[in-house]
Amino acid sequence: MGKTRHKWRWDVLEATSDAMSPWYHRLTEEYLAPAATETERDAAMNALEAAHDTAMANVCKAITRAARRGDIHGSLPPGFVVVILEGQRGDEEAGLIRKSVDPQMLPTVPELAEYLRQLEET
C-alpha cells in the first residue's frame, strides 16, 4: 500500500518532515521494542500516539500564547493561532483541534471555530 503524502503550502515543512522521519521511526521502534506480544505492542503504540498528541498540542498552545504576546514576530495578525489539523485521522480531528487551542482563543479565530463546528456536526 502506498503512502499518501500531504502537499504542504511551504516546502520547508515537507523537507523538515522528511529529515525527521528516520528519527521518528527509530525512536518508535526503540519505544516498542520491549512489547513482547501484538497486544502489548498495540497498547504501547496507543500510549505513544497519545503522548505525542499531548506534546504537540502543548507546543501549539505555547506558540500561540507567545505569538499573541508579540514574542515571535510583530507582523503576525492578532488572530494568529497554531493548531493541529489532521484530516487523515478523521473523527479524531475535532478532538485534536480542541486539545491544541485554548478554549478562550477559539472564538478569536472565527474560521477555525466554524470549521470545528462543522466537524462536530458530522
Short mmCIF file of C-alpha atoms in Angstrom, two decimals:
data_model
loop_
_atom_site.label_atom_id
_atom_site.label_comp_id
_atom_site.label_asym_id
_atom_site.label_seq_id
_atom_site.Cartn_x
_atom_site.Cartn_y
_atom_site.Cartn_z
CA MET A 1 0.00 0.00 0.00
CA GLY A 2 1.40 3.39 -0.99
CA LYS A 3 1.99 6.21 1.46
CA THR A 4 -0.24 9.24 0.96
CA ARG A 5 1.71 12.48 1.20
CA HIS A 6 0.22 15.79 2.11
CA LYS A 7 1.36 18.66 -0.09
CA TRP A 8 2.48 21.40 2.23
CA ARG A 9 1.98 25.02 1.30
CA TRP A 10 5.57 25.69 2.39
CA ASP A 11 8.19 23.31 1.02
CA VAL A 12 10.39 23.75 4.08
CA LEU A 13 7.81 21.87 6.19
CA GLU A 14 7.97 18.83 3.93
CA ALA A 15 11.78 18.89 3.94
CA THR A 16 11.76 19.02 7.74
CA SER A 17 9.28 16.17 7.94
CA ASP A 18 11.39 14.07 5.56
CA ALA A 19 14.52 14.79 7.58
CA MET A 20 12.87 13.85 10.89
CA SER A 21 11.12 10.72 9.61
CA PRO A 22 14.04 8.30 10.17
CA TRP A 23 14.46 9.61 13.72
CA TYR A 24 10.76 9.20 14.48
CA HIS A 25 10.89 5.68 13.07
CA ARG A 26 13.95 4.78 15.15
CA LEU A 27 12.50 6.26 18.36
CA THR A 28 9.20 4.47 17.78
CA GLU A 29 10.90 1.12 17.24
CA GLU A 30 13.03 1.58 20.37
CA TYR A 31 9.94 2.52 22.39
CA LEU A 32 8.04 -0.53 21.14
CA ALA A 33 10.96 -2.98 21.47
CA PRO A 34 10.00 -4.22 24.99
CA ALA A 35 6.49 -5.18 23.80
CA ALA A 36 6.50 -8.98 23.56
CA THR A 37 3.04 -9.57 22.11
CA GLU A 38 0.89 -7.87 19.50
CA THR A 39 -1.50 -6.76 22.26
CA GLU A 40 1.37 -5.16 24.21
CA ARG A 41 2.66 -3.55 21.03
CA ASP A 42 -0.79 -2.10 20.23
CA ALA A 43 -1.17 -0.77 23.79
CA ALA A 44 2.33 0.76 23.68
CA MET A 45 1.64 2.34 20.29
CA ASN A 46 -1.62 3.84 21.53
CA ALA A 47 0.18 5.27 24.57
CA LEU A 48 2.93 6.67 22.35
CA GLU A 49 0.43 8.30 19.99
CA ALA A 50 -1.48 9.85 22.92
CA ALA A 51 1.76 11.22 24.42
CA HIS A 52 2.78 12.62 21.02
CA ASP A 53 -0.62 14.30 20.54
CA THR A 54 -0.42 15.85 24.01
CA ALA A 55 3.11 17.13 23.42
CA MET A 56 2.21 18.61 20.02
CA ALA A 57 -0.95 20.22 21.47
CA ASN A 58 1.11 21.81 24.25
CA VAL A 59 3.60 23.15 21.69
CA CYS A 60 0.73 24.62 19.64
CA LYS A 61 -0.71 26.38 22.69
CA ALA A 62 2.69 27.70 23.77
CA ILE A 63 3.48 29.09 20.31
CA THR A 64 0.04 30.71 20.08
CA ARG A 65 0.48 32.37 23.50
CA ALA A 66 3.95 33.62 22.55
CA ALA A 67 2.72 34.96 19.21
CA ARG A 68 -0.25 36.72 20.82
CA ARG A 69 2.14 38.44 23.25
CA GLY A 70 4.23 39.60 20.29
CA ASP A 71 7.18 37.43 21.28
CA ILE A 72 7.59 35.79 17.84
CA HIS A 73 7.17 38.45 15.17
CA GLY A 74 5.36 41.74 15.16
CA SER A 75 3.75 41.22 11.76
CA LEU A 76 1.67 38.20 12.83
CA PRO A 77 -2.06 39.00 12.78
CA PRO A 78 -3.92 39.34 16.10
CA GLY A 79 -5.86 36.13 15.40
CA PHE A 80 -2.73 34.04 14.81
CA VAL A 81 -3.11 30.51 16.16
CA VAL A 82 -1.16 27.29 15.82
CA VAL A 83 -3.39 24.23 15.67
CA ILE A 84 -3.24 20.52 14.90
CA LEU A 85 -5.15 19.92 11.67
CA GLU A 86 -5.01 16.23 10.90
CA GLY A 87 -7.60 15.38 8.28
CA GLN A 88 -6.14 11.90 7.82
CA ARG A 89 -7.30 10.95 11.31
CA GLY A 90 -10.96 11.56 10.50
CA ASP A 91 -13.13 11.63 13.60
CA GLU A 92 -10.12 12.47 15.80
CA GLU A 93 -9.53 15.83 14.13
CA ALA A 94 -12.07 17.80 16.20
CA GLY A 95 -10.53 16.49 19.43
CA LEU A 96 -7.03 17.38 18.25
CA ILE A 97 -8.14 20.91 17.41
CA ARG A 98 -9.75 21.32 20.84
CA LYS A 99 -6.66 19.89 22.50
CA SER A 100 -4.28 22.24 20.66
CA VAL A 101 -6.20 25.53 21.04
CA ASP A 102 -7.00 27.06 24.42
CA PRO A 103 -10.80 27.43 24.67
CA GLN A 104 -10.57 31.21 25.17
CA MET A 105 -8.54 31.54 21.94
CA LEU A 106 -11.00 29.65 19.73
CA PRO A 107 -13.58 32.49 19.46
CA THR A 108 -10.81 34.83 18.26
CA VAL A 109 -10.41 32.72 15.11
CA PRO A 110 -13.94 32.53 13.64
CA GLU A 111 -12.89 30.46 10.61
CA LEU A 112 -11.41 27.78 12.85
CA ALA A 113 -14.39 27.83 15.19
CA GLU A 114 -16.71 27.36 12.20
CA TYR A 115 -14.58 24.52 10.81
CA LEU A 116 -14.66 22.83 14.21
CA ARG A 117 -18.43 23.25 14.43
CA GLN A 118 -18.82 21.61 11.01
CA LEU A 119 -16.56 18.72 12.04
CA GLU A 120 -18.56 18.12 15.19
CA GLU A 121 -21.88 18.16 13.32
CA THR A 122 -20.88 15.25 11.10
#
